[in-house]
XYZ file of C-alpha atoms in Angstrom:
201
model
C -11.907 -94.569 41.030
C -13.560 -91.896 42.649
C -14.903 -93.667 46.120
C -17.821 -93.357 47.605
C -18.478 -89.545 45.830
C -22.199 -89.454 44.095
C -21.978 -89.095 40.435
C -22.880 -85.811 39.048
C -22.667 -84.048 35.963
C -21.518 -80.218 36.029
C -24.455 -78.906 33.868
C -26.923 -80.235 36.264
C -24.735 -78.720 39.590
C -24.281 -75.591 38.045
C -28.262 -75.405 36.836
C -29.358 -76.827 40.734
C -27.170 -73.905 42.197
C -28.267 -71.401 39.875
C -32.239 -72.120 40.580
C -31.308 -72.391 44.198
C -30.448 -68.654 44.145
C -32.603 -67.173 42.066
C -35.676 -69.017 44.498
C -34.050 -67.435 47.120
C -33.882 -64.382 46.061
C -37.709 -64.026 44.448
C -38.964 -65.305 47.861
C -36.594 -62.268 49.742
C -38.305 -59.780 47.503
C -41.778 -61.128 47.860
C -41.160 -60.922 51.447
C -39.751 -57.538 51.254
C -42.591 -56.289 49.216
C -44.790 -57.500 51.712
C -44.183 -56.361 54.753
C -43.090 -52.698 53.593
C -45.397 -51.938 50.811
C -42.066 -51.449 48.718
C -41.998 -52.592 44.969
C -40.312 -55.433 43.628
C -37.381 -53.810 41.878
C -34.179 -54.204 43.938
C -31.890 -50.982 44.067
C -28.914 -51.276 41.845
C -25.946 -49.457 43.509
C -24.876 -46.182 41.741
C -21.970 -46.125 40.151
C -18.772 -44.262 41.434
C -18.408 -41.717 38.883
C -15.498 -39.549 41.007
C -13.319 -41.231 38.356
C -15.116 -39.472 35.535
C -15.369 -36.196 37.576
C -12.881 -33.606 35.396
C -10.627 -30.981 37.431
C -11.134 -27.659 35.877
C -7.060 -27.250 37.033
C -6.349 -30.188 34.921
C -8.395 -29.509 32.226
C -6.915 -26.082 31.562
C -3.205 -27.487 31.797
C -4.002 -29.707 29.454
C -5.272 -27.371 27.112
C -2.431 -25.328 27.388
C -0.057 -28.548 26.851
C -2.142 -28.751 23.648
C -1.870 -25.256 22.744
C 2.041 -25.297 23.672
C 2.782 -28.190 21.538
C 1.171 -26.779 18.756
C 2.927 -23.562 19.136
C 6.158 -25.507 18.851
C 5.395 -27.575 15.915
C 4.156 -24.800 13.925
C 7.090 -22.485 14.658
C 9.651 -25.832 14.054
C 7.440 -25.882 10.435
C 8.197 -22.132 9.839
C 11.545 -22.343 10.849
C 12.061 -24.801 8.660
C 10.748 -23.153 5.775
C 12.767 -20.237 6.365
C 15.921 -22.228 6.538
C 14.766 -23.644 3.697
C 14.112 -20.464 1.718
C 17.376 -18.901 3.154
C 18.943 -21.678 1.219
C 17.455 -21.225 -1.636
C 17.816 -17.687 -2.148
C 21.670 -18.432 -1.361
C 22.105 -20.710 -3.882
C 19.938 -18.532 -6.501
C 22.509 -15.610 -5.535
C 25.410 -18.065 -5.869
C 24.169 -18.814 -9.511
C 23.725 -15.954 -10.780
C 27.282 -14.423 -9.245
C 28.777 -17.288 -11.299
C 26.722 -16.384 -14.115
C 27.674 -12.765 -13.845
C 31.340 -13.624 -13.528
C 30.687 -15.838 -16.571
C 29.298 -13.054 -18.687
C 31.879 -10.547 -17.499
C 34.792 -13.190 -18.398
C 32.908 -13.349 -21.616
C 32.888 -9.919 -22.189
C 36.517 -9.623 -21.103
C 37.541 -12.143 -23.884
C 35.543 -10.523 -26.683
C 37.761 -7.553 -25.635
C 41.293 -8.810 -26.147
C 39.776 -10.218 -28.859
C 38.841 -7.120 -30.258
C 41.687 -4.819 -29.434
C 43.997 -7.753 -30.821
C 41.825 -7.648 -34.160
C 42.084 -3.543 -34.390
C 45.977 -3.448 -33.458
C 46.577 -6.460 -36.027
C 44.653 -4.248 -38.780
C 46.148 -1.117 -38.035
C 48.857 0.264 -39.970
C 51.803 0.869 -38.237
C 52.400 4.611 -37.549
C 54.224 6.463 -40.183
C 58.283 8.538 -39.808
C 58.443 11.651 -39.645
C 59.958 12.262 -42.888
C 57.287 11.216 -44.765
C 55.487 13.711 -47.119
C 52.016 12.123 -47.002
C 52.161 12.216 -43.482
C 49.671 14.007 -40.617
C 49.192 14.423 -37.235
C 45.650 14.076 -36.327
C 44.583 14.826 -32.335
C 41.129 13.281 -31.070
C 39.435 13.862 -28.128
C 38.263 10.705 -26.280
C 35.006 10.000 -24.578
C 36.247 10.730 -21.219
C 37.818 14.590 -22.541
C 41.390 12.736 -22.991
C 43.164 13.630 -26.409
C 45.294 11.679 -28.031
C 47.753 12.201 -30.710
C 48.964 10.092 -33.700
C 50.486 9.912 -37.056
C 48.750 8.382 -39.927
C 49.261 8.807 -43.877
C 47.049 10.834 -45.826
C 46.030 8.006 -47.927
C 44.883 6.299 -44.805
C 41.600 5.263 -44.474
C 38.691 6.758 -42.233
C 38.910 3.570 -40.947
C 42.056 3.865 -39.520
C 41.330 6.160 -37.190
C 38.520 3.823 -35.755
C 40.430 1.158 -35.658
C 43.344 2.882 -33.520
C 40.671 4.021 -31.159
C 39.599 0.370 -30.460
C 43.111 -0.352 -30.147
C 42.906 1.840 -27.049
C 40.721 -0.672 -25.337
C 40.237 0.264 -22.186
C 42.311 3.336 -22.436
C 39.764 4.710 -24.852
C 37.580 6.412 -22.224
C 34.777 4.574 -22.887
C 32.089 3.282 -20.318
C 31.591 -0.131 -21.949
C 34.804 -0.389 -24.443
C 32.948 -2.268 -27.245
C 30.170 0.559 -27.029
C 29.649 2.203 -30.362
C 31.022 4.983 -31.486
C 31.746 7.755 -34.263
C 34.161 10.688 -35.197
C 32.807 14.027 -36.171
C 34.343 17.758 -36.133
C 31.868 20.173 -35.354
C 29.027 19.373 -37.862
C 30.626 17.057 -40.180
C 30.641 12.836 -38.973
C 33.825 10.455 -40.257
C 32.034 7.644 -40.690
C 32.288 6.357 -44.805
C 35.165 3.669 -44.171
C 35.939 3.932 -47.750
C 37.159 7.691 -47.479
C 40.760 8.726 -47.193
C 41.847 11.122 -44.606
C 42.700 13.496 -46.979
C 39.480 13.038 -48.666
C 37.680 13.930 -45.822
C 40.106 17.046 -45.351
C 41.919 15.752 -41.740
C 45.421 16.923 -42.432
C-alpha cells in the first residue's frame, strides 16, 4: 500500500532527529569553546521587556480614573442615603401631622361632647317675674363678662355648668381646662351649695 517508502515508526524518526540536533549542536559549542577560549554556555536572548515598561502619564491617569470612580460611587452612596433619609423624615412628619389632626379631632369631639352634656344639665334660665330669681355677672378668663339669670335655689353647680356651656366662647385657652369661681377671697366651688347659700344674689 505504501510503495516503495521504507518502513518507519514515528518514535524512532522523531528520537533520530532529535539526537541529530542536539550532536550538532554540542560539537558547535565544543568548537566554539575552542577556538575562542569562550565557555560552554550559549547566550539566551534577553527578553523584550518594553511591554512591561509603565508610562508614568498612564500610570497617573489611571490613578485618577480610580480615584474618579470612587468619588462617584461614594457620592451616588451618600446621595442615596440622603434621599433615603429625606424620605423618611417625610413620612415621620406625615405621621405625626395625621396623628396631630387625630388628637385635635379627638379633642374637638370630647368638646361637643362636653358642651352638649353642660347645656343638657343646665336649667333653663328663669322669667323675670320670678321672686327667687337673680342676676349674677361673671367675668371670663379672657376679661369678657357675661350675664345670666338663675334661681336662688340653684346650685353652685349651675353656674359651672353654664360656663362650660360657653365652649369656646368661654375665653378659655384650652376649653376643657379647669377652672373655679371665686369673689375676691371667697372660692364657689362646694357643688352641693345653693346660690343663695353662698350669698350670690
Amino acid at each position: 500500500e505504501n510503495g516503495n517508502l521504507p518502513q518507519i515508526k514515528d518514535t524512532k524518526l522523531v528520537d533520530f532527529k532529535l539526537l541529530g540536533k542536539i550532536d550538532h549542536f554540542e560539537r558547535d559549542k565544543n568548537a566554539l569553546s575552542r577556538n575562542q577560549g569562550l565557555t560552554t554556555e550559549v547566550p539566551m536572548p534577553k527578553p523584550d521587556v518594553s511591554d512591561n515598561i509603565i508610562d508614568p502619564e498612564e500610570e497617573e491617569k489611571n490613578y485618577q480614573e480610580l480615584v474618579l470612580k470612587e468619588k462617584q460611587k461614594l457620592e451616588y452612596e451618600e446621595a442615596i442615603k440622603k434621599d433615603l433619609e429625606k424620605r423618611e423624615e417625610e413620612f415621620k412628619k406625615a405621621e405625626e401631622e395625621k396623628e396631630k389632626e387625630f388628637e385635635q379631632q379627638k379633642e374637638q369631639e370630647a368638646i361637643k361632647v362636653q358642651i352638649e352634656e353642660s347645656k343638657n344639665k343646665l336649667d333653663g334660665e328663669p322669667d323675670d317675674d320670678n321672686s327667687d330669681v337673680t342676676t349674677i355677672q361673671i367675668r371670663l378668663a379672657d376679661g369678657n363678662s357675661v350675664t345670666r339669670k338663675f334661681l336662688k335655689t340653684s346650685s353652685i353647680e349651675q353656674l359651672y355648668l353654664y360656663i362650660r356651656s360657653l365652649g369656646e366662647d368661654a375665653g378659655f385657652e384650652e376649653i376643657t381646662a379647669d377652672f373655679e369661681l371665686f369673689q375676691q377671697s371667697n372660692k364657689y366651688t362646694d357643688f352641693t351649695k345653693t346660690i343663695e347659700e353662698e350669698g350670690l344674689f
